[in-house]
């Protein structure tokens, strides 16, 4: 069955960096667009970024542009999100999510999330 | 600008039915959406993809009690025979160049 397992979250100071990872299994990872979605405490879901199947196309929410970098390693069935210049408002649970094979469309599987806390 | 709007809250009685609404912004009435459920303290779960013609494709293991329909720019999620575990936040999601989420509807089962 499809599994997405995030890791790499933790406590970091403002201005710091963190790298999130997502290990995928149960499907052909290289066939699917992938996204990161976050959820601040007590708030709704916010899309952060997506990446195409071969990694050649990436898109970011305005809140992530210039600070976050999405990437993937299809040989390792892994998705990554590099978080730089972190702010307190980046505190959230970060979810890895699978989209479709043809475009960044509906999300059909979610990971369990990893918590990032930005605080001094 | 592509936006989806949801009512913040809804409630219905155990065993009854409820219809949640997601409204697409002007000029986007032909867009498909996806519905997701998030139970308390859990990650989201995909319920279905819902097209503008009302056709829908459900996720793995989603009960028949969950169905979708469309009218113009409105996309609906109907849950029948409400159970206590249906008490959750429900999000609609759509996409263009970006991916967009609605603010979510908190469903209370009375």
mmCIF file of N, CA and C in Angstrom, chain B residues 7 9 14-16 19-20 25 34-35 41 43 45 47 61 65 69 77-78 91 95 106:
data_model
loop_
_atom_site.group_PDB
_atom_site.id
_atom_site.type_symbol
_atom_site.label_atom_id
_atom_site.label_comp_id
_atom_site.label_asym_id
_atom_site.label_seq_id
_atom_site.Cartn_x
_atom_site.Cartn_y
_atom_site.Cartn_z
ATOM 1 N N UNK B 7 -17.636 27.324 4.282
ATOM 2 C CA UNK B 7 -18.188 27.808 5.544
ATOM 3 C C UNK B 7 -17.334 27.270 6.689
ATOM 4 N N UNK B 9 -18.077 26.306 9.708
ATOM 5 C CA UNK B 9 -18.609 25.249 10.559
ATOM 6 C C UNK B 9 -19.932 24.724 10.032
ATOM 7 N N UNK B 14 -26.433 12.718 14.727
ATOM 8 C CA UNK B 14 -26.026 11.346 14.474
ATOM 9 C C UNK B 14 -27.088 10.631 13.650
ATOM 10 N N UNK B 15 -26.685 9.971 12.582
ATOM 11 C CA UNK B 15 -27.603 9.233 11.723
ATOM 12 C C UNK B 15 -28.232 10.059 10.613
ATOM 13 N N UNK B 16 -28.109 11.361 10.692
ATOM 14 C CA UNK B 16 -28.679 12.247 9.668
ATOM 15 C C UNK B 16 -27.679 12.422 8.524
ATOM 16 N N UNK B 19 -24.627 18.274 4.071
ATOM 17 C CA UNK B 19 -24.072 18.647 2.769
ATOM 18 C C UNK B 19 -23.144 19.827 2.983
ATOM 19 N N UNK B 20 -21.863 19.620 2.720
ATOM 20 C CA UNK B 20 -20.867 20.681 2.841
ATOM 21 C C UNK B 20 -20.614 21.294 1.477
ATOM 22 N N UNK B 25 -14.019 30.417 -7.132
ATOM 23 C CA UNK B 25 -14.041 31.842 -7.472
ATOM 24 C C UNK B 25 -14.519 32.065 -8.905
ATOM 25 N N UNK B 34 -10.817 18.479 -4.983
ATOM 26 C CA UNK B 34 -10.697 17.270 -4.161
ATOM 27 C C UNK B 34 -11.209 17.601 -2.765
ATOM 28 N N UNK B 35 -11.828 16.626 -2.129
ATOM 29 C CA UNK B 35 -12.250 16.755 -0.729
ATOM 30 C C UNK B 35 -11.320 15.914 0.142
ATOM 31 N N UNK B 41 -6.502 15.476 15.670
ATOM 32 C CA UNK B 41 -5.148 14.993 15.968
ATOM 33 C C UNK B 41 -4.613 13.997 14.934
ATOM 34 N N UNK B 43 -3.584 13.238 10.549
ATOM 35 C CA UNK B 43 -3.273 13.844 9.272
ATOM 36 C C UNK B 43 -4.475 13.782 8.347
ATOM 37 N N UNK B 45 -6.867 12.966 5.078
ATOM 38 C CA UNK B 45 -7.138 11.778 4.263
ATOM 39 C C UNK B 45 -7.939 12.205 3.044
ATOM 40 N N UNK B 47 -10.624 12.039 0.320
ATOM 41 C CA UNK B 47 -11.943 11.440 0.187
ATOM 42 C C UNK B 47 -12.311 11.187 -1.271
ATOM 43 N N UNK B 61 -10.995 2.818 0.193
ATOM 44 C CA UNK B 61 -11.680 2.531 1.446
ATOM 45 C C UNK B 61 -12.675 3.576 1.906
ATOM 46 N N UNK B 65 -21.176 6.118 2.093
ATOM 47 C CA UNK B 65 -21.906 7.224 2.761
ATOM 48 C C UNK B 65 -21.404 8.596 2.287
ATOM 49 N N UNK B 69 -21.233 16.062 -5.448
ATOM 50 C CA UNK B 69 -22.056 16.576 -6.532
ATOM 51 C C UNK B 69 -21.614 18.004 -6.841
ATOM 52 N N UNK B 77 -20.049 18.075 -0.785
ATOM 53 C CA UNK B 77 -19.740 16.777 -0.182
ATOM 54 C C UNK B 77 -20.927 16.431 0.712
ATOM 55 N N UNK B 78 -21.574 15.314 0.401
ATOM 56 C CA UNK B 78 -22.693 14.853 1.220
ATOM 57 C C UNK B 78 -22.267 13.624 2.004
ATOM 58 N N UNK B 91 -11.698 19.739 4.104
ATOM 59 C CA UNK B 91 -11.048 20.729 3.253
ATOM 60 C C UNK B 91 -11.306 20.426 1.786
ATOM 61 N N UNK B 95 -6.702 23.333 -8.084
ATOM 62 C CA UNK B 95 -5.357 23.536 -8.627
ATOM 63 C C UNK B 95 -5.441 24.243 -9.959
ATOM 64 N N UNK B 106 -15.480 22.834 9.838
ATOM 65 C CA UNK B 106 -15.460 21.970 11.022
ATOM 66 C C UNK B 106 -16.857 21.384 11.195
#
